[in-house]
XYZ file of C-alpha atoms in Angstrom:
760
model
C 0.000 0.000 0.000
C 1.476 3.381 -1.014
C 2.163 6.090 1.544
C -0.670 8.669 1.572
C 0.219 12.184 0.555
C -2.213 14.095 2.755
C -1.357 14.557 6.441
C -2.964 12.647 9.246
C -5.862 14.690 10.705
C -5.064 16.285 14.043
C -7.827 16.798 16.624
C -8.996 20.402 16.844
C -7.383 21.476 13.533
C -9.117 22.434 10.306
C -9.092 19.581 7.763
C -9.340 20.446 4.058
C -9.197 18.507 0.826
C -10.845 17.519 -2.441
C -13.709 15.037 -2.494
C -16.213 13.967 -5.143
C -19.821 14.855 -4.257
C -22.870 13.306 -5.899
C -24.970 16.048 -7.527
C -27.565 14.395 -9.792
C -27.988 11.631 -12.349
C -26.935 13.893 -15.204
C -23.685 15.285 -13.782
C -22.895 12.445 -11.400
C -20.013 13.013 -8.999
C -18.423 16.467 -9.132
C -15.102 17.499 -7.592
C -15.583 19.903 -4.652
C -13.315 21.506 -2.048
C -14.390 20.456 1.479
C -13.427 22.230 4.718
C -13.972 20.667 8.155
C -13.789 23.248 10.954
C -15.485 23.770 14.333
C -17.796 20.791 13.893
C -19.081 22.039 10.508
C -18.397 20.439 7.126
C -18.641 22.997 4.309
C -17.913 22.685 0.630
C -17.052 25.048 -2.218
C -16.584 24.700 -5.954
C -13.009 25.971 -5.737
C -10.606 27.076 -3.031
C -11.007 30.671 -4.218
C -14.667 30.655 -3.130
C -13.789 30.148 0.545
C -13.770 33.886 1.236
C -17.267 34.647 0.024
C -19.440 31.796 -1.347
C -20.225 28.641 0.594
C -22.217 26.027 -1.369
C -23.441 24.075 1.643
C -22.768 23.306 5.306
C -23.753 20.379 7.533
C -23.497 20.285 11.318
C -21.725 17.120 12.457
C -23.154 17.300 15.978
C -26.436 15.817 14.685
C -25.080 13.960 11.646
C -24.643 10.236 10.956
C -21.508 9.010 9.161
C -21.881 5.771 7.179
C -19.247 3.922 5.147
C -20.574 2.317 1.931
C -17.477 0.741 0.339
C -13.740 1.243 0.031
C -13.998 4.851 -1.262
C -17.613 5.969 -0.714
C -19.265 7.259 2.458
C -22.453 9.137 3.358
C -23.077 12.014 5.806
C -26.685 12.731 6.755
C -28.406 14.742 9.470
C -31.741 12.964 9.403
C -33.053 13.622 5.919
C -32.749 17.400 5.514
C -29.185 17.166 4.254
C -27.389 14.149 2.818
C -23.945 14.198 1.216
C -22.856 11.188 -0.877
C -19.083 11.520 -1.047
C -16.262 9.617 -2.688
C -12.537 9.798 -1.998
C -9.692 9.124 -4.404
C -8.484 6.097 -2.470
C -9.325 3.874 0.449
C -6.657 5.460 2.637
C -7.944 8.949 1.870
C -11.457 7.846 2.800
C -10.135 6.485 6.144
C -8.461 9.804 6.866
C -11.688 11.705 6.252
C -13.671 9.254 8.371
C -11.246 9.702 11.272
C -11.321 13.493 10.962
C -15.124 13.524 10.791
C -15.502 11.278 13.849
C -13.095 13.423 15.857
C -14.919 16.609 14.816
C -18.318 15.053 15.587
C -17.235 13.956 19.066
C -15.883 17.409 19.793
C -19.018 19.133 18.458
C -21.290 16.931 20.586
C -19.162 17.653 23.651
C -19.183 21.429 23.040
C -22.939 21.417 22.479
C -23.484 19.584 25.764
C -21.242 22.033 27.614
C -23.058 24.963 26.035
C -26.430 23.590 27.124
C -25.162 23.123 30.672
C -23.396 26.446 31.074
C -25.894 28.708 29.296
C -25.224 32.434 29.295
C -24.754 32.886 33.042
C -21.163 34.122 32.814
C -20.637 36.336 29.759
C -17.088 37.287 29.013
C -16.312 40.940 29.717
C -13.211 42.233 27.933
C -10.769 44.052 30.223
C -10.028 47.713 29.741
C -6.659 48.994 28.687
C -5.669 49.839 32.238
C -6.415 46.408 33.670
C -3.065 44.753 33.093
C -3.723 42.087 35.679
C -7.083 41.297 34.114
C -5.450 40.857 30.701
C -2.869 38.432 32.093
C -5.582 36.522 33.960
C -7.632 36.296 30.778
C -4.577 34.995 28.900
C -3.976 32.331 31.544
C -7.622 31.257 31.450
C -7.512 31.065 27.652
C -4.370 28.918 27.786
C -5.916 26.610 30.362
C -8.985 26.199 28.168
C -6.754 25.342 25.210
C -4.816 22.759 27.206
C -8.075 21.302 28.519
C -9.350 21.048 24.950
C -6.194 19.156 23.959
C -6.696 16.737 26.878
C -10.274 16.149 25.726
C -8.975 15.471 22.207
C -6.634 12.873 23.661
C -9.594 11.277 25.450
C -11.545 11.167 22.188
C -8.602 9.596 20.371
C -8.257 7.027 23.156
C -11.923 6.067 22.798
C -11.519 5.719 19.038
C -8.387 3.561 19.459
C -10.266 1.273 21.859
C -13.169 1.068 19.433
C -11.064 0.336 16.345
C -8.738 -1.977 18.298
C -11.702 -4.074 19.448
C -13.008 -4.247 15.879
C -9.567 -5.288 14.664
C -9.347 -7.990 17.341
C -12.757 -9.365 16.339
C -11.702 -9.505 12.697
C -8.499 -11.347 13.603
C -10.466 -13.854 15.698
C -12.853 -14.485 12.813
C -9.878 -14.879 10.490
C -8.414 -17.591 12.700
C -11.609 -19.628 12.675
C -12.291 -19.406 8.989
C -11.285 -22.033 6.513
C -9.337 -21.249 3.394
C -11.925 -20.576 0.715
C -13.915 -17.917 -1.100
C -14.524 -15.801 2.007
C -10.827 -15.497 2.666
C -10.335 -12.483 0.380
C -13.211 -10.516 1.928
C -12.011 -11.166 5.462
C -8.444 -10.200 4.637
C -9.701 -6.963 3.036
C -11.784 -6.212 6.135
C -8.832 -6.850 8.433
C -6.679 -4.594 6.258
C -9.250 -1.794 6.509
C -9.443 -2.206 10.283
C -5.664 -2.136 10.568
C -5.416 0.983 8.393
C -8.084 2.767 10.425
C -6.350 1.738 13.650
C -3.015 3.053 12.358
C -4.515 6.398 11.274
C -6.211 6.840 14.641
C -3.008 5.929 16.454
C -1.107 8.521 14.418
C -3.738 11.108 15.304
C -3.289 10.182 18.971
C 0.467 10.585 18.689
C 0.099 13.946 16.935
C -2.314 15.157 19.618
C 0.148 14.142 22.335
C 2.938 15.928 20.510
C 0.835 19.087 20.145
C -0.103 19.027 23.811
C 3.500 18.612 24.904
C 4.724 21.339 22.532
C 1.994 23.731 23.642
C 2.753 23.152 27.316
C 6.488 23.665 26.772
C 6.001 26.840 24.735
C 3.672 28.414 27.278
C 5.990 27.423 30.111
C 8.866 29.258 28.441
C 6.631 32.228 27.681
C 5.436 32.526 31.246
C 9.019 32.363 32.502
C 9.998 35.162 30.124
C 6.959 37.192 31.153
C 7.826 36.775 34.833
C 11.423 37.824 34.217
C 10.189 40.797 32.179
C 7.925 41.903 35.029
C 10.857 41.737 37.436
C 13.107 43.762 35.120
C 10.374 46.329 34.588
C 9.869 46.720 38.326
C 13.615 47.312 38.820
C 13.653 49.929 36.048
C 10.619 51.699 37.517
C 12.281 51.818 40.931
C 15.441 53.294 39.414
C 13.438 55.836 37.399
C 11.461 56.866 40.476
C 14.683 57.355 42.417
C 16.133 59.554 39.645
C 12.932 61.633 39.485
C 13.060 62.189 43.225
C 16.668 63.411 42.978
C 15.832 65.737 40.061
C 12.834 67.124 41.906
C 14.978 67.866 44.961
C 17.638 69.526 42.778
C 15.047 71.718 40.998
C 13.559 72.841 44.298
C 16.984 73.965 45.553
C 17.719 75.724 42.248
C 14.353 77.491 42.333
C 14.947 78.798 45.859
C 18.379 80.130 44.875
C 17.221 81.765 41.624
C 16.014 85.375 41.601
C 14.790 85.937 38.015
C 14.113 83.299 35.378
C 15.485 83.907 31.849
C 12.847 84.705 29.246
C 14.027 81.864 27.041
C 13.492 79.411 29.902
C 10.017 80.707 30.718
C 8.821 79.965 27.168
C 11.193 77.696 25.279
C 8.831 77.463 22.306
C 9.425 81.137 21.396
C 13.052 80.527 20.552
C 12.149 78.103 17.795
C 9.065 79.838 16.468
C 10.693 80.989 13.271
C 12.899 77.997 12.820
C 10.471 75.845 10.864
C 12.178 74.849 7.623
C 10.386 74.165 4.374
C 13.051 71.829 3.054
C 11.068 68.822 4.068
C 8.727 69.342 1.130
C 11.527 69.743 -1.417
C 12.052 66.007 -1.686
C 8.396 65.556 -2.599
C 8.441 67.885 -5.609
C 9.537 65.121 -7.958
C 6.943 62.646 -6.678
C 4.335 64.018 -9.067
C 6.534 63.250 -12.063
C 7.450 59.685 -11.103
C 6.076 56.995 -13.406
C 4.476 53.732 -12.420
C 4.023 50.274 -13.849
C 1.311 49.632 -16.391
C -2.089 48.533 -15.163
C -4.563 46.759 -17.389
C -8.309 47.064 -17.231
C -9.795 44.965 -20.017
C -13.273 46.382 -19.449
C -13.177 49.918 -20.885
C -9.742 51.535 -20.838
C -6.049 50.884 -20.222
C -3.623 53.065 -18.246
C 0.080 53.029 -19.116
C 3.073 55.117 -17.923
C 3.281 58.582 -19.448
C 6.041 59.419 -21.905
C 9.261 60.633 -20.175
C 9.100 63.888 -22.154
C 6.461 65.130 -19.675
C 9.065 64.833 -16.950
C 11.320 67.387 -18.711
C 8.594 69.844 -19.718
C 8.578 71.636 -16.391
C 8.075 75.030 -18.019
C 5.131 74.047 -20.176
C 1.474 73.920 -19.291
C 2.019 70.523 -17.743
C 3.680 72.263 -14.809
C 0.241 73.360 -13.781
C -0.290 69.825 -12.590
C 2.014 70.427 -9.633
C -0.084 73.366 -8.559
C -3.296 71.392 -8.925
C -2.385 67.972 -7.619
C 0.994 68.464 -6.012
C -0.744 69.552 -2.858
C -1.362 66.082 -1.476
C -3.451 65.059 1.496
C -0.712 65.811 4.016
C 0.257 69.223 2.620
C -3.350 70.443 2.936
C -3.277 70.054 6.688
C 0.310 71.294 7.041
C -0.331 74.511 5.103
C -3.587 75.249 6.857
C -1.947 74.908 10.268
C 1.350 76.628 9.394
C 0.064 79.597 7.413
C -3.153 80.429 9.243
C -2.331 82.777 12.136
C -5.891 82.511 13.399
C -5.651 78.794 14.003
C -6.446 78.145 17.660
C -3.629 76.947 19.859
C -3.971 73.538 21.491
C -4.317 75.061 24.958
C -7.304 77.145 23.841
C -9.341 74.256 22.422
C -12.507 73.291 24.212
C -12.466 69.778 25.666
C -13.856 67.311 23.147
C -16.466 64.877 24.372
C -15.228 61.329 24.802
C -17.401 59.063 22.676
C -18.013 55.436 23.499
C -15.895 52.768 21.827
C -17.969 49.655 22.601
C -21.541 48.424 22.676
C -22.854 45.161 24.176
C -21.830 42.111 22.162
C -24.367 40.681 19.747
C -26.237 37.725 21.298
C -26.230 34.420 19.437
C -29.940 33.610 19.155
C -31.193 30.820 16.891
C -33.889 31.683 14.352
C -35.473 29.569 11.615
C -34.833 31.858 8.668
C -36.725 29.881 6.053
C -39.924 29.788 8.092
C -40.075 33.588 7.807
C -38.589 34.228 4.368
C -40.472 31.577 2.359
C -43.621 33.749 2.363
C -41.737 36.930 1.394
C -40.412 36.045 -2.065
C -41.183 38.823 -4.565
C -42.505 41.277 -1.960
C -41.295 44.760 -1.095
C -38.889 44.452 1.839
C -40.212 47.527 3.648
C -43.688 45.914 3.838
C -42.501 42.668 5.422
C -42.762 42.455 9.234
C -39.315 41.322 10.350
C -38.132 40.376 13.835
C -35.138 42.259 15.206
C -33.040 39.109 14.747
C -32.384 40.322 11.203
C -31.588 43.880 12.278
C -28.685 45.840 13.644
C -29.300 48.381 16.445
C -29.273 51.388 14.125
C -31.992 53.019 12.070
C -31.853 53.830 8.375
C -31.415 57.493 9.306
C -28.279 56.648 11.249
C -26.975 54.505 8.381
C -27.548 57.498 6.109
C -25.523 59.693 8.465
C -22.667 57.180 8.206
C -21.997 58.590 4.734
C -20.091 61.308 6.632
C -17.546 58.776 7.950
C -14.960 60.294 5.597
C -16.049 63.938 5.714
C -12.357 64.954 5.378
C -12.625 64.261 1.643
C -15.175 67.069 1.300
C -13.025 69.319 3.510
C -10.117 68.794 1.114
C -12.387 69.239 -1.902
C -13.474 72.625 -0.561
C -9.809 73.757 -0.627
C -9.147 72.695 -4.230
C -8.494 75.452 -6.759
C -9.190 73.165 -9.724
C -12.739 71.937 -10.303
C -11.373 68.762 -11.922
C -9.311 67.899 -8.873
C -12.302 68.731 -6.682
C -14.298 66.253 -8.748
C -11.764 63.532 -7.818
C -12.342 64.123 -4.099
C -16.127 64.203 -4.501
C -15.988 60.944 -6.477
C -13.818 59.353 -3.774
C -16.388 60.493 -1.197
C -19.185 58.740 -3.101
C -17.168 55.502 -3.095
C -16.172 55.788 0.581
C -19.806 55.673 1.712
C -19.945 51.970 0.743
C -16.890 50.896 2.748
C -18.922 50.500 5.950
C -21.257 47.969 4.290
C -18.769 45.225 3.401
C -19.510 43.139 6.527
C -22.787 44.775 7.613
C -25.326 42.092 6.738
C -27.815 43.263 9.371
C -30.875 45.237 8.267
C -31.274 48.724 9.793
C -34.551 49.609 11.504
C -37.144 51.161 9.220
C -37.647 54.712 10.585
C -41.068 55.716 11.772
C -42.739 58.594 9.967
C -41.463 61.812 11.515
C -38.463 60.138 13.132
C -35.299 62.265 13.120
C -31.611 61.843 13.815
C -29.106 64.577 14.470
C -25.323 64.198 14.281
C -23.730 67.273 15.817
C -19.960 67.120 15.334
C -19.449 70.871 15.014
C -16.836 71.140 17.762
C -15.002 67.952 16.772
C -15.208 67.753 12.986
C -16.728 71.063 11.918
C -20.070 69.760 10.617
C -23.579 69.019 11.810
C -26.146 66.769 10.190
C -29.909 66.195 10.377
C -32.054 63.381 8.939
C -35.837 63.014 8.924
C -38.189 60.323 7.658
C -40.401 62.405 5.351
C -42.522 59.624 3.827
C -43.622 56.131 4.826
C -45.072 54.631 1.627
C -42.786 54.735 -0.179
C -40.257 55.095 2.649
C -38.117 58.175 2.056
C -35.521 59.897 4.228
C -34.128 63.419 3.797
C -30.620 64.338 4.923
C -28.899 67.706 5.319
C -25.333 68.305 6.478
C -23.437 71.598 6.585
C -19.776 72.194 7.402
C -17.740 75.144 8.581
C -15.225 74.217 5.869
C -17.588 75.511 3.171
C -19.647 72.570 1.888
C -23.236 71.385 2.151
C -24.462 67.839 1.551
C -28.120 67.055 1.018
C -29.816 63.911 -0.133
C -33.189 62.222 -0.297
C -33.137 58.430 -0.495
C -36.030 56.080 -1.216
C -35.253 52.365 -0.979
C -36.815 49.894 -3.372
C -35.981 46.288 -2.527
C -36.973 42.831 -3.716
C -36.344 39.432 -2.188
C -35.599 36.845 -4.873
C -35.046 33.736 -2.767
C -31.273 33.410 -3.057
C -30.442 37.097 -2.878
C -31.882 40.456 -1.865
C -31.580 43.486 -4.152
C -31.718 46.999 -2.684
C -32.111 49.823 -5.199
C -31.642 53.307 -3.662
C -33.694 55.886 -5.543
C -33.399 59.627 -5.202
C -30.687 62.247 -5.511
C -27.558 63.305 -3.625
C -26.167 66.821 -3.972
C -23.029 68.536 -2.702
C -22.566 72.320 -2.852
C -19.352 74.276 -2.233
C -19.637 77.865 -1.016
C -16.348 79.243 -2.351
C -16.591 78.011 -5.937
C -20.390 77.636 -6.158
C -19.815 74.217 -7.713
C -22.969 72.094 -7.563
C -22.521 68.303 -7.753
C -25.174 65.604 -7.953
C -25.123 61.803 -8.220
C -27.114 58.667 -7.370
C -26.317 55.418 -5.559
C -25.676 51.944 -6.993
C -27.542 48.696 -6.317
C -26.677 46.702 -3.195
C -27.101 42.906 -3.340
C -27.110 40.586 -0.327
C -26.285 37.016 -1.375
C -26.911 33.638 0.297
C -30.021 34.760 2.148
C -31.241 31.216 2.850
C -28.175 28.950 2.702
C -24.511 29.794 3.197
C -22.618 32.761 4.525
C -24.134 36.175 3.827
C -22.024 38.510 1.688
C -22.675 41.905 0.141
C -21.835 43.235 -3.301
C -22.210 46.690 -4.849
C -22.727 46.941 -8.589
C -23.752 49.541 -11.119
C -22.602 52.888 -12.468
C -22.550 56.409 -11.017
C -22.302 59.688 -12.894
C -21.072 62.530 -10.677
C -21.939 65.782 -12.474
C -20.750 69.328 -11.777
C -23.689 71.389 -13.040
C -21.696 74.643 -13.016
C -18.695 73.581 -15.107
C -20.055 70.537 -16.926
C -17.327 68.277 -15.505
C -18.310 64.650 -15.100
C -16.927 61.533 -13.410
C -18.209 58.164 -14.585
C -17.681 55.510 -11.888
C -18.200 51.805 -12.540
C -18.700 49.324 -9.699
C -17.829 45.926 -11.149
C -20.132 43.118 -9.914
C -18.522 40.015 -8.492
C -18.050 37.186 -10.998
C -16.851 33.635 -10.447
C -14.866 33.751 -13.674
C -13.329 37.226 -13.404
C -9.614 37.633 -12.766
C -10.059 41.192 -11.517
C -9.773 42.253 -7.913
C -13.121 41.818 -6.100
C -15.140 44.969 -5.349
C -13.271 46.887 -8.021
C -14.188 50.502 -8.869
C -12.870 52.466 -11.854
C -13.654 55.972 -13.034
C -12.649 58.704 -15.478
C -12.965 62.462 -14.856
C -13.791 64.461 -17.977
C -14.481 68.131 -18.660
C -17.511 69.582 -20.436
C -15.934 68.779 -23.837
C -15.461 65.116 -22.956
C -11.658 65.323 -22.572
C -10.340 62.959 -19.896
C -8.113 64.474 -17.177
C -7.975 61.952 -14.326
C -8.313 58.209 -13.849
C -9.595 56.758 -10.563
C -9.157 53.130 -9.542
C -9.403 51.020 -6.415
C -11.964 49.062 -4.422
C -14.986 50.306 -2.546
C -13.993 48.473 0.646
C -10.300 49.472 0.927
C -8.921 52.491 -0.934
C -9.047 54.675 -4.052
C -6.244 56.221 -6.105
C -6.240 58.897 -8.777
C -3.694 59.764 -11.456
C -3.303 62.587 -13.942
C -3.813 61.774 -17.636
C -1.070 63.171 -19.873
C -2.279 61.772 -23.190
C -5.035 59.498 -24.499
C -5.382 57.463 -27.668
C -7.483 54.675 -29.135
C -5.987 51.263 -28.513
C -6.571 47.697 -29.595
C -9.936 45.977 -29.614
C -11.017 44.300 -26.408
C -12.391 40.837 -25.833
C -15.844 41.882 -27.033
C -14.622 43.684 -30.108
C -14.900 47.178 -28.558
C -12.027 49.596 -29.024
C -10.503 50.555 -25.701
C -8.966 53.921 -24.824
C -5.334 54.009 -23.705
C -4.499 56.671 -21.097
C -0.905 57.702 -20.399
C -0.854 58.727 -16.751
C 1.524 59.903 -14.074
C 2.064 58.015 -10.854
C -1.152 57.267 -8.963
C -1.782 59.016 -5.638
C -3.831 57.551 -2.845
C -6.855 59.765 -2.313
C -8.817 57.678 0.210
C -8.196 54.653 2.406
C -10.581 52.899 4.755
C -10.230 53.352 8.510
C -9.579 50.100 10.398
C -12.475 48.616 12.316
C -12.341 48.858 16.129
C -11.148 45.882 18.134
C -13.863 43.270 18.585
C -16.001 44.666 15.751
C -17.035 41.152 14.705
C -18.975 40.890 17.989
C -20.500 44.374 17.613
C -22.277 44.000 14.247
C -19.038 45.053 12.446
C -19.708 48.677 13.400
C -17.105 51.305 12.569
C -15.835 53.749 15.194
C -18.407 56.303 14.039
C -21.259 53.775 13.991
C -20.544 52.809 17.616
C -21.321 56.386 18.683
C -24.469 56.963 16.624
C -26.895 55.392 19.103
C -25.115 56.744 22.184
C -27.633 58.648 24.368
C -27.284 62.434 24.235
C -28.978 65.229 26.117
C -31.031 67.865 24.334
C -31.930 65.938 21.184
C -35.468 66.011 19.805
C -38.015 63.565 21.283
C -38.287 62.042 17.795
C -34.562 61.213 17.629
C -33.607 57.624 16.772
C -31.571 57.400 19.978
C -34.855 57.450 21.931
C -36.475 54.649 19.957
C -37.237 51.968 22.591
C -37.120 48.810 20.440
C -33.776 49.808 18.992
C -32.395 50.524 22.470
C -33.624 47.173 23.790
C -31.976 45.354 20.909
C -28.650 47.093 21.556
C -28.878 45.988 25.204
C -29.380 42.366 24.091
C -33.056 42.121 25.169
C -34.353 40.916 21.823
C -37.653 39.415 22.968
C -38.678 42.722 24.549
C -37.432 44.554 21.460
C -39.659 42.454 19.182
C -42.699 43.193 21.327
C -41.881 46.908 21.403
C -41.321 46.953 17.648
C -44.795 45.525 17.033
C -46.300 48.139 19.368
C -44.616 51.025 17.540
C -45.630 49.722 14.113
C -49.259 49.319 15.196
C -49.214 52.826 16.685
C -47.943 54.168 13.367
C -50.732 52.387 11.459
C -53.369 53.908 13.746
C -51.892 57.391 13.282
C -51.832 56.968 9.497
C -55.485 55.867 9.405
C -56.439 58.950 11.427
C -54.647 61.220 8.946
C -56.444 59.521 6.055
C -59.811 60.067 7.766
C -58.990 63.736 8.274
C -58.003 64.005 4.618
C -61.356 62.536 3.568
C -63.229 65.042 5.743
C -61.236 67.968 4.365
C -61.639 66.903 0.716
C -64.541 68.106 -1.418
C -65.524 64.519 -2.191
C -64.761 61.145 -0.594
C -63.093 60.000 -3.828
C -60.570 62.848 -3.714
C -59.710 62.252 -0.073
C -59.534 58.465 -0.212
C -56.092 57.043 0.358
C -54.601 60.536 0.754
C -52.025 61.322 3.422
C -51.727 64.966 4.373
C -48.509 64.494 6.341
C -46.043 67.387 6.204
C -42.417 66.957 7.203
C -41.299 68.867 10.278
C -37.896 70.197 9.217
C -37.831 69.654 5.443
C -39.910 70.928 2.533
C -40.192 69.583 -1.004
C -38.687 71.914 -3.605
C -37.515 71.850 -7.207
C -33.786 72.400 -7.609
C -33.315 74.846 -10.521
C -29.664 73.809 -11.048
C -30.016 70.031 -11.331
C -33.715 69.947 -12.231
C -34.385 67.427 -9.447
C -37.171 67.500 -6.882
C -36.214 66.671 -3.323
C -36.842 67.583 0.301
C -34.606 70.472 1.382
C -33.892 71.560 4.950
C -36.014 74.615 5.752
C -34.287 75.515 9.028
C -35.377 75.804 12.628
C -34.078 72.573 14.149
C -30.864 73.815 15.713
C -32.606 76.943 16.988
C -35.280 74.775 18.619
C -32.540 72.677 20.213
C -30.841 75.744 21.688
C -34.156 76.888 23.161
C -35.209 73.391 24.202
C -38.566 73.953 22.454
C -39.887 70.667 21.040
C -43.614 71.296 21.517
C -44.424 70.874 17.821
C -42.716 67.491 17.507
C -45.123 64.544 17.020
C -45.410 61.729 19.554
C -44.152 58.738 17.579
C -42.540 56.599 20.307
């Protein structure tokens, strides 16, 4: 028998490999990539699908494993799921059987422990100042790991006893049998038993080796940690002694001194004029560096610009350094260095400390199919959903998250060139999708008249207000204004359809951005969001479609393309490309990147028609300078996977604040209960609020019927008027949207909320 190539499965480790899975009578067995981890057996078409698309998963805790012949075996969980699998060889099948039995035993044991322990002792992460708590948590984690290894050894011991007994029985039967036709079958059975016994014994040996190695490594680590603590204590004692001596020396010097020198009283004055500008000299040539060619087979190709542009410093190309040479860092440096009115650090008002954590998301079981099977083809906003599908934020708060990267608009407001400003506005439109990459939870549908304010005037220089201005169809209006000279306003109506395997969300409405200094007026729309694997598999989100960002004053335009995910594409997932053109259609900038990580832009020096693409279309070739990073995503806070994958801004949106309107989303009771982990109470409260909203809407319809000249005119009419927004026609863009009419921030200063409706 040849030596198997794949390693012996080790208890507790992830086991991966190729198996043949029975699909149907037409295709027969198909090769699939299987992954065994944490008591779950999942499979994918290829290894590349592991990051986003799972084809099926079966829980081994309730599954039965049956061997059919030398290469075939069956895994079933009672009829709902059955996998008919085939390995390449008998030895490979034995390895999978051993790995599956080990994983099943461990899954059953963990499920029993979970049922016994319950949720009586939730883990509370220590704060940064609790050094002892961190070390105690590390010790407890190590002890749990070692205990798990001991339990793996126990499982392997049970399996060795089981397979050893079976092997002994086969040997006994072999002794009593006569030489004949049954001899071959018995010998084959004994060989299988011996192979299984050897594989299990190897797994036992590997588990023992892992346990011993883990214990030795942690022993050495704890010894080093103890020695480090001792050394640190000695250093602290020496430092404290030196500080005491210096303090005593300064006291004696102060008593003996009569007048302090002016340079000593304010040492910063001596260096006030000593700031050198040479640090920026090395960056002057960065704009003229060339980069490697990048290929985009879809629409256009970017290649390095001709070196002649590097030498033409006196030509019109030198204007590029004045337009784009001022990179992200130089904006902040110049504004702080050249503005004499910039406040000094000592004069700044104390900034409020925002929260950095929310309660961890509970792990409640819910039968998804029992709810979703009756919702196929319906409008999502009309489906009553339990909070198990939600995240503890409303749609108004999700809309305010578009301001996560407000600095892009601050930098855009400082741009002298409208084309460069277009690059920053386009990057801002892409950045609003970066917070959605892991956010598979559905935000709460706002109640009619619900508001949300985001006042970051003292911290970030802007303040924002959202209001739910319509219920059917659901529409939210948003207005944000900044001290840096920009205004953002948008009205979004969500149209969504559930198609069984995926959910499509189509945002309708307009987004506008206005800059005070240049009077540039931009408008654009959002792309389609698709949530895949609604019923089976791991949820994942994709953004696809095209966006045209238009400057209505200058005629500049940026065409952005969000490439949909494809199994057969060789491109980077979540790819975004764009071209900035002027009113005559001449291209000036190329943007490229991904909507979940970063965006870059590069100046176009020359363009020409290139070769035909794969579909026979002629692609444009752009010669560009080196790309500059214009936006990069902020890292998620620690433990975000347990907090609905919220960003640092999202964690603060539902934080209680004093003085907000009584209609603010922070005061919504069902949303607050869900954040606190009390989901049953949140579901009951959500039903109460929705029923209260229906009663209020019916009363408005009755009043509309009474006020109308005829019952037919007043039937099904809703005379609701938004509190802080009014519907107007925009003469610049020609769009109709709700625009902020003022009064909210004045009412907040006066504490006068008498006109606000009672919606909670």
